[in-house]
Amino acid sequence: MPIDAQLKEFETTWVPQLNAPLAAAIAADSGDARLAEAMQYSVLAGGKRLRPLLTVATMQARGVSFDSERHWRPVMALELLHTYSLIHDDLPAMDNDDLRRGEPTNHVKFGAGMATLAGDGLLTLAFQWLTATDLPAQTQAALTLALAQAAGPHGMVAGQAKDIQSEHVDLPLARLRVLHKEKTGALLHFAVQAGLILSETPQNQWEPYLQFADAFGLAFQIYDDILDVVSTPQELGKATQKDAGEAKNTYPGKLGLQGANQALIDTIQVGQTALRALPASAARNQLAAFFSYFDTKRVENR
């Protein structure tokens, strides 16, 4: 089966299972109806669920079956946290975006105050969901520490801070990689790390999986930078050409479109090489199929 079809089949199988309990679970854990509505609005706005899918695929690669009673909340906690980051990114004080996934952003629909609270609610609920399970306490603690490190001032928040401070500043490519590793890559790193923790994989066996995760995270950001240049707002469901307008550091801005596309291809190769260190299996192939998310022909066909 072609790898793009393999990824599509995986999504078709798992996304409905991951999405089905979301609205009710958020409502059950919220003490205010309007707040719950604002939280649900962004979580249910059509995300691809790449992060929880990566966690499930990693668990399967380690021979562990997904148990909805034990695993669903810990696996979906990352999606709540990711959604909080998008809500806050879109706020007037940050990127001031009006569209997200083709729909009005949370602050446009609910107001900046309620949107801020919806993000705060999702952030804290994410950590509640990591522990709302009968998983061993050691597993819960490991997940909580890892997500806090990935999302906090040594991870995503640090990357966001660098992003704000580097507008109109020409960053060397090495520093841009660090920014991307924190801002975008840290949560994708955690997505795979969570699968390793949930499958109780010994840490001395983590390295190939995390090398794959870091390559996927960097490829994701390079691809996002490329799409901002080559896509229309209708295709992306959000404003495009914003990076250049705000003088942000991007791979196309530094390397040109062709150079950015080659960097994407090279980064994918790094991730594929990391996976080849694992025993050959259908589950390993499933992880490799995630790279089909990136259309490296997009620039060539433009």
CSV table of N, CA and C in Angstrom, one decimal, residues 63-149:
chain,number,residue,atom,x,y,z
A,63,GLY,N,4.1,-2.6,20.4
A,63,GLY,CA,3.3,-3.8,20.6
A,63,GLY,C,2.2,-3.6,21.7
A,64,VAL,N,1.8,-2.4,22.0
A,64,VAL,CA,0.8,-2.1,23.0
A,64,VAL,C,-0.5,-1.7,22.3
A,65,SER,N,-1.6,-2.3,22.6
A,65,SER,CA,-2.9,-2.0,22.1
A,65,SER,C,-3.5,-0.8,22.9
A,66,PHE,N,-4.2,0.0,22.1
A,66,PHE,CA,-4.9,1.2,22.7
A,66,PHE,C,-6.1,0.7,23.5
A,67,ASP,N,-6.2,1.1,24.8
A,67,ASP,CA,-7.3,0.8,25.6
A,67,ASP,C,-8.0,2.1,25.9
A,68,SER,N,-9.2,2.3,25.4
A,68,SER,CA,-9.9,3.5,25.5
A,68,SER,C,-10.1,4.0,27.0
A,69,GLU,N,-10.4,3.0,27.9
A,69,GLU,CA,-10.6,3.3,29.3
A,69,GLU,C,-9.3,3.9,29.9
A,70,ARG,N,-8.2,3.3,29.6
A,70,ARG,CA,-7.0,3.7,30.3
A,70,ARG,C,-6.2,4.8,29.5
A,71,HIS,N,-6.3,4.8,28.2
A,71,HIS,CA,-5.4,5.6,27.4
A,71,HIS,C,-6.0,6.8,26.8
A,72,TRP,N,-7.3,6.9,26.6
A,72,TRP,CA,-7.9,7.9,25.8
A,72,TRP,C,-7.6,9.3,26.4
A,73,ARG,N,-7.9,9.6,27.6
A,73,ARG,CA,-7.6,10.9,28.2
A,73,ARG,C,-6.1,11.2,28.2
A,74,PRO,N,-5.2,10.4,28.6
A,74,PRO,CA,-3.8,10.7,28.5
A,74,PRO,C,-3.3,11.0,27.1
A,75,VAL,N,-3.9,10.2,26.1
A,75,VAL,CA,-3.5,10.5,24.7
A,75,VAL,C,-4.0,11.8,24.2
A,76,MET,N,-5.3,12.1,24.6
A,76,MET,CA,-5.9,13.3,24.0
A,76,MET,C,-5.5,14.6,24.8
A,77,ALA,N,-4.8,14.4,26.0
A,77,ALA,CA,-4.4,15.6,26.7
A,77,ALA,C,-3.5,16.5,25.9
A,78,LEU,N,-2.7,15.9,25.1
A,78,LEU,CA,-1.8,16.8,24.2
A,78,LEU,C,-2.6,17.6,23.2
A,79,GLU,N,-3.7,17.0,22.7
A,79,GLU,CA,-4.5,17.8,21.8
A,79,GLU,C,-5.2,19.0,22.5
A,80,LEU,N,-5.6,18.8,23.7
A,80,LEU,CA,-6.1,19.9,24.5
A,80,LEU,C,-5.1,21.0,24.6
A,81,LEU,N,-3.9,20.6,25.0
A,81,LEU,CA,-2.8,21.6,25.2
A,81,LEU,C,-2.4,22.3,23.8
A,82,HIS,N,-2.3,21.5,22.8
A,82,HIS,CA,-2.0,22.1,21.5
A,82,HIS,C,-3.1,23.1,21.1
A,83,THR,N,-4.4,22.8,21.3
A,83,THR,CA,-5.5,23.7,21.0
A,83,THR,C,-5.4,25.0,21.8
A,84,TYR,N,-5.0,24.9,23.1
A,84,TYR,CA,-4.8,26.1,23.9
A,84,TYR,C,-3.8,27.0,23.2
A,85,SER,N,-2.7,26.4,22.8
A,85,SER,CA,-1.6,27.2,22.2
A,85,SER,C,-2.1,27.9,20.9
A,86,LEU,N,-3.0,27.3,20.1
A,86,LEU,CA,-3.5,27.9,18.9
A,86,LEU,C,-4.4,29.1,19.3
A,87,ILE,N,-5.3,28.9,20.3
A,87,ILE,CA,-6.2,30.0,20.7
A,87,ILE,C,-5.4,31.2,21.2
A,88,HIS,N,-4.4,30.9,22.0
A,88,HIS,CA,-3.6,32.0,22.5
A,88,HIS,C,-2.7,32.7,21.3
A,89,ASP,N,-2.2,31.9,20.4
A,89,ASP,CA,-1.5,32.4,19.3
A,89,ASP,C,-2.3,33.4,18.5
A,90,ASP,N,-3.6,33.1,18.3
A,90,ASP,CA,-4.5,33.9,17.5
A,90,ASP,C,-5.0,35.2,18.2
A,91,LEU,N,-4.8,35.3,19.5
A,91,LEU,CA,-5.3,36.5,20.2
A,91,LEU,C,-4.7,37.8,19.6
A,92,PRO,N,-5.4,38.9,19.8
A,92,PRO,CA,-5.0,40.2,19.3
A,92,PRO,C,-3.6,40.6,19.8
A,93,ALA,N,-3.2,40.2,21.1
A,93,ALA,CA,-1.9,40.5,21.6
A,93,ALA,C,-0.8,39.7,21.0
A,94,MET,N,-1.2,38.6,20.3
A,94,MET,CA,-0.1,37.7,19.7
A,94,MET,C,-0.2,37.9,18.2
A,95,ASP,N,-0.7,36.9,17.4
A,95,ASP,CA,-0.7,37.0,16.0
A,95,ASP,C,-2.0,37.8,15.4
A,96,ASN,N,-3.0,38.0,16.2
A,96,ASN,CA,-4.2,38.7,15.8
A,96,ASN,C,-4.8,38.1,14.6
A,97,ASP,N,-5.1,36.8,14.6
A,97,ASP,CA,-5.6,36.2,13.4
A,97,ASP,C,-7.1,36.1,13.5
A,98,ASP,N,-7.8,36.2,12.4
A,98,ASP,CA,-9.3,36.2,12.4
A,98,ASP,C,-9.8,34.8,12.0
A,99,LEU,N,-9.0,34.0,11.3
A,99,LEU,CA,-9.4,32.7,10.8
A,99,LEU,C,-8.5,31.6,11.3
A,100,ARG,N,-9.1,30.5,11.6
A,100,ARG,CA,-8.3,29.3,12.0
A,100,ARG,C,-9.1,28.1,11.4
A,101,ARG,N,-8.5,27.3,10.6
A,101,ARG,CA,-9.2,26.1,9.9
A,101,ARG,C,-10.5,26.5,9.2
A,102,GLY,N,-10.4,27.7,8.6
A,102,GLY,CA,-11.5,28.2,7.8
A,102,GLY,C,-12.7,28.8,8.6
A,103,GLU,N,-12.6,28.9,9.9
A,103,GLU,CA,-13.6,29.4,10.7
A,103,GLU,C,-13.1,30.6,11.6
A,104,PRO,N,-14.0,31.4,12.1
A,104,PRO,CA,-13.6,32.5,12.9
A,104,PRO,C,-12.8,32.0,14.1
A,105,THR,N,-11.7,32.7,14.5
A,105,THR,CA,-10.9,32.3,15.6
A,105,THR,C,-11.7,32.4,16.9
A,106,ASN,N,-11.2,31.8,17.9
A,106,ASN,CA,-12.0,31.8,19.2
A,106,ASN,C,-12.3,33.2,19.7
A,107,HIS,N,-11.3,34.1,19.7
A,107,HIS,CA,-11.6,35.4,20.2
A,107,HIS,C,-12.5,36.2,19.3
A,108,VAL,N,-12.6,35.9,18.0
A,108,VAL,CA,-13.6,36.6,17.2
A,108,VAL,C,-15.0,36.1,17.5
A,109,LYS,N,-15.1,34.9,17.8
A,109,LYS,CA,-16.5,34.3,18.1
A,109,LYS,C,-16.9,34.6,19.6
A,110,PHE,N,-16.0,34.5,20.5
A,110,PHE,CA,-16.3,34.5,21.9
A,110,PHE,C,-15.8,35.8,22.7
A,111,GLY,N,-15.0,36.6,22.0
A,111,GLY,CA,-14.3,37.7,22.7
A,111,GLY,C,-13.0,37.3,23.2
A,112,ALA,N,-12.1,38.3,23.4
A,112,ALA,CA,-10.7,38.0,23.8
A,112,ALA,C,-10.7,37.4,25.2
A,113,GLY,N,-11.5,37.9,26.1
A,113,GLY,CA,-11.5,37.5,27.5
A,113,GLY,C,-11.9,36.0,27.6
A,114,MET,N,-13.0,35.6,27.0
A,114,MET,CA,-13.4,34.2,27.0
A,114,MET,C,-12.5,33.3,26.3
A,115,ALA,N,-11.9,33.8,25.2
A,115,ALA,CA,-10.9,33.0,24.4
A,115,ALA,C,-9.7,32.7,25.3
A,116,THR,N,-9.2,33.7,26.0
A,116,THR,CA,-8.1,33.5,26.9
A,116,THR,C,-8.4,32.5,28.0
A,117,LEU,N,-9.6,32.5,28.5
A,117,LEU,CA,-10.1,31.6,29.5
A,117,LEU,C,-10.2,30.2,28.9
A,118,ALA,N,-10.7,30.1,27.7
A,118,ALA,CA,-10.8,28.8,27.0
A,118,ALA,C,-9.5,28.2,26.9
A,119,GLY,N,-8.5,29.0,26.5
A,119,GLY,CA,-7.1,28.4,26.4
A,119,GLY,C,-6.6,28.0,27.7
A,120,ASP,N,-6.8,28.8,28.8
A,120,ASP,CA,-6.4,28.5,30.1
A,120,ASP,C,-7.0,27.2,30.6
A,121,GLY,N,-8.3,27.0,30.3
A,121,GLY,CA,-9.1,25.8,30.7
A,121,GLY,C,-8.5,24.6,30.0
A,122,LEU,N,-8.2,24.7,28.7
A,122,LEU,CA,-7.7,23.5,28.0
A,122,LEU,C,-6.3,23.2,28.5
A,123,LEU,N,-5.5,24.2,28.8
A,123,LEU,CA,-4.1,23.9,29.3
A,123,LEU,C,-4.2,23.2,30.6
A,124,THR,N,-5.0,23.6,31.5
A,124,THR,CA,-5.0,22.9,32.8
A,124,THR,C,-5.8,21.6,32.8
A,125,LEU,N,-6.8,21.5,31.9
A,125,LEU,CA,-7.5,20.2,31.8
A,125,LEU,C,-6.6,19.2,31.2
A,126,ALA,N,-5.7,19.6,30.3
A,126,ALA,CA,-4.7,18.6,29.7
A,126,ALA,C,-4.0,17.9,30.8
A,127,PHE,N,-3.5,18.6,31.9
A,127,PHE,CA,-2.8,17.9,32.9
A,127,PHE,C,-3.7,17.1,33.8
A,128,GLN,N,-5.0,17.5,34.0
A,128,GLN,CA,-5.9,16.7,34.7
A,128,GLN,C,-6.1,15.4,33.9
A,129,TRP,N,-6.2,15.4,32.6
A,129,TRP,CA,-6.5,14.2,31.9
A,129,TRP,C,-5.3,13.3,31.9
A,130,LEU,N,-4.1,13.8,32.1
A,130,LEU,CA,-2.9,12.9,32.2
A,130,LEU,C,-3.0,12.0,33.4
A,131,THR,N,-3.8,12.4,34.4
A,131,THR,CA,-3.9,11.7,35.7
A,131,THR,C,-5.3,11.1,35.9
A,132,ALA,N,-6.2,11.4,35.0
A,132,ALA,CA,-7.6,10.9,35.2
A,132,ALA,C,-7.7,9.5,34.6
A,133,THR,N,-6.9,8.6,35.2
A,133,THR,CA,-6.8,7.2,34.6
A,133,THR,C,-6.3,6.3,35.7
A,134,ASP,N,-6.4,5.0,35.4
A,134,ASP,CA,-5.9,4.1,36.4
A,134,ASP,C,-4.5,3.6,36.0
A,135,LEU,N,-3.8,4.3,35.1
A,135,LEU,CA,-2.4,4.0,34.8
A,135,LEU,C,-1.6,4.1,36.1
A,136,PRO,N,-0.5,3.3,36.1
A,136,PRO,CA,0.4,3.4,37.3
A,136,PRO,C,0.8,4.9,37.6
A,137,ALA,N,1.0,5.2,38.9
A,137,ALA,CA,1.3,6.5,39.3
A,137,ALA,C,2.7,7.0,38.7
A,138,GLN,N,3.6,6.0,38.5
A,138,GLN,CA,4.9,6.3,37.9
A,138,GLN,C,4.7,6.8,36.4
A,139,THR,N,3.8,6.1,35.7
A,139,THR,CA,3.5,6.5,34.4
A,139,THR,C,2.8,7.9,34.3
A,140,GLN,N,1.9,8.1,35.2
A,140,GLN,CA,1.2,9.4,35.2
A,140,GLN,C,2.2,10.5,35.5
A,141,ALA,N,3.1,10.3,36.4
A,141,ALA,CA,4.1,11.3,36.8
A,141,ALA,C,5.1,11.6,35.6
A,142,ALA,N,5.5,10.5,34.9
A,142,ALA,CA,6.4,10.7,33.8
A,142,ALA,C,5.7,11.4,32.7
A,143,LEU,N,4.5,11.2,32.4
A,143,LEU,CA,3.7,11.9,31.3
A,143,LEU,C,3.6,13.4,31.7
A,144,THR,N,3.3,13.6,33.0
A,144,THR,CA,3.1,15.0,33.4
A,144,THR,C,4.3,15.8,33.3
A,145,LEU,N,5.4,15.3,33.8
A,145,LEU,CA,6.7,15.9,33.7
A,145,LEU,C,7.1,16.2,32.3
A,146,ALA,N,7.0,15.2,31.4
A,146,ALA,CA,7.4,15.3,30.0
A,146,ALA,C,6.6,16.4,29.3
A,147,LEU,N,5.2,16.4,29.6
A,147,LEU,CA,4.4,17.4,28.9
A,147,LEU,C,4.7,18.8,29.4
A,148,ALA,N,4.9,19.0,30.7
A,148,ALA,CA,5.3,20.3,31.3
A,148,ALA,C,6.6,20.8,30.7
A,149,GLN,N,7.5,19.9,30.5
A,149,GLN,CA,8.8,20.4,29.9
A,149,GLN,C,8.6,20.7,28.4
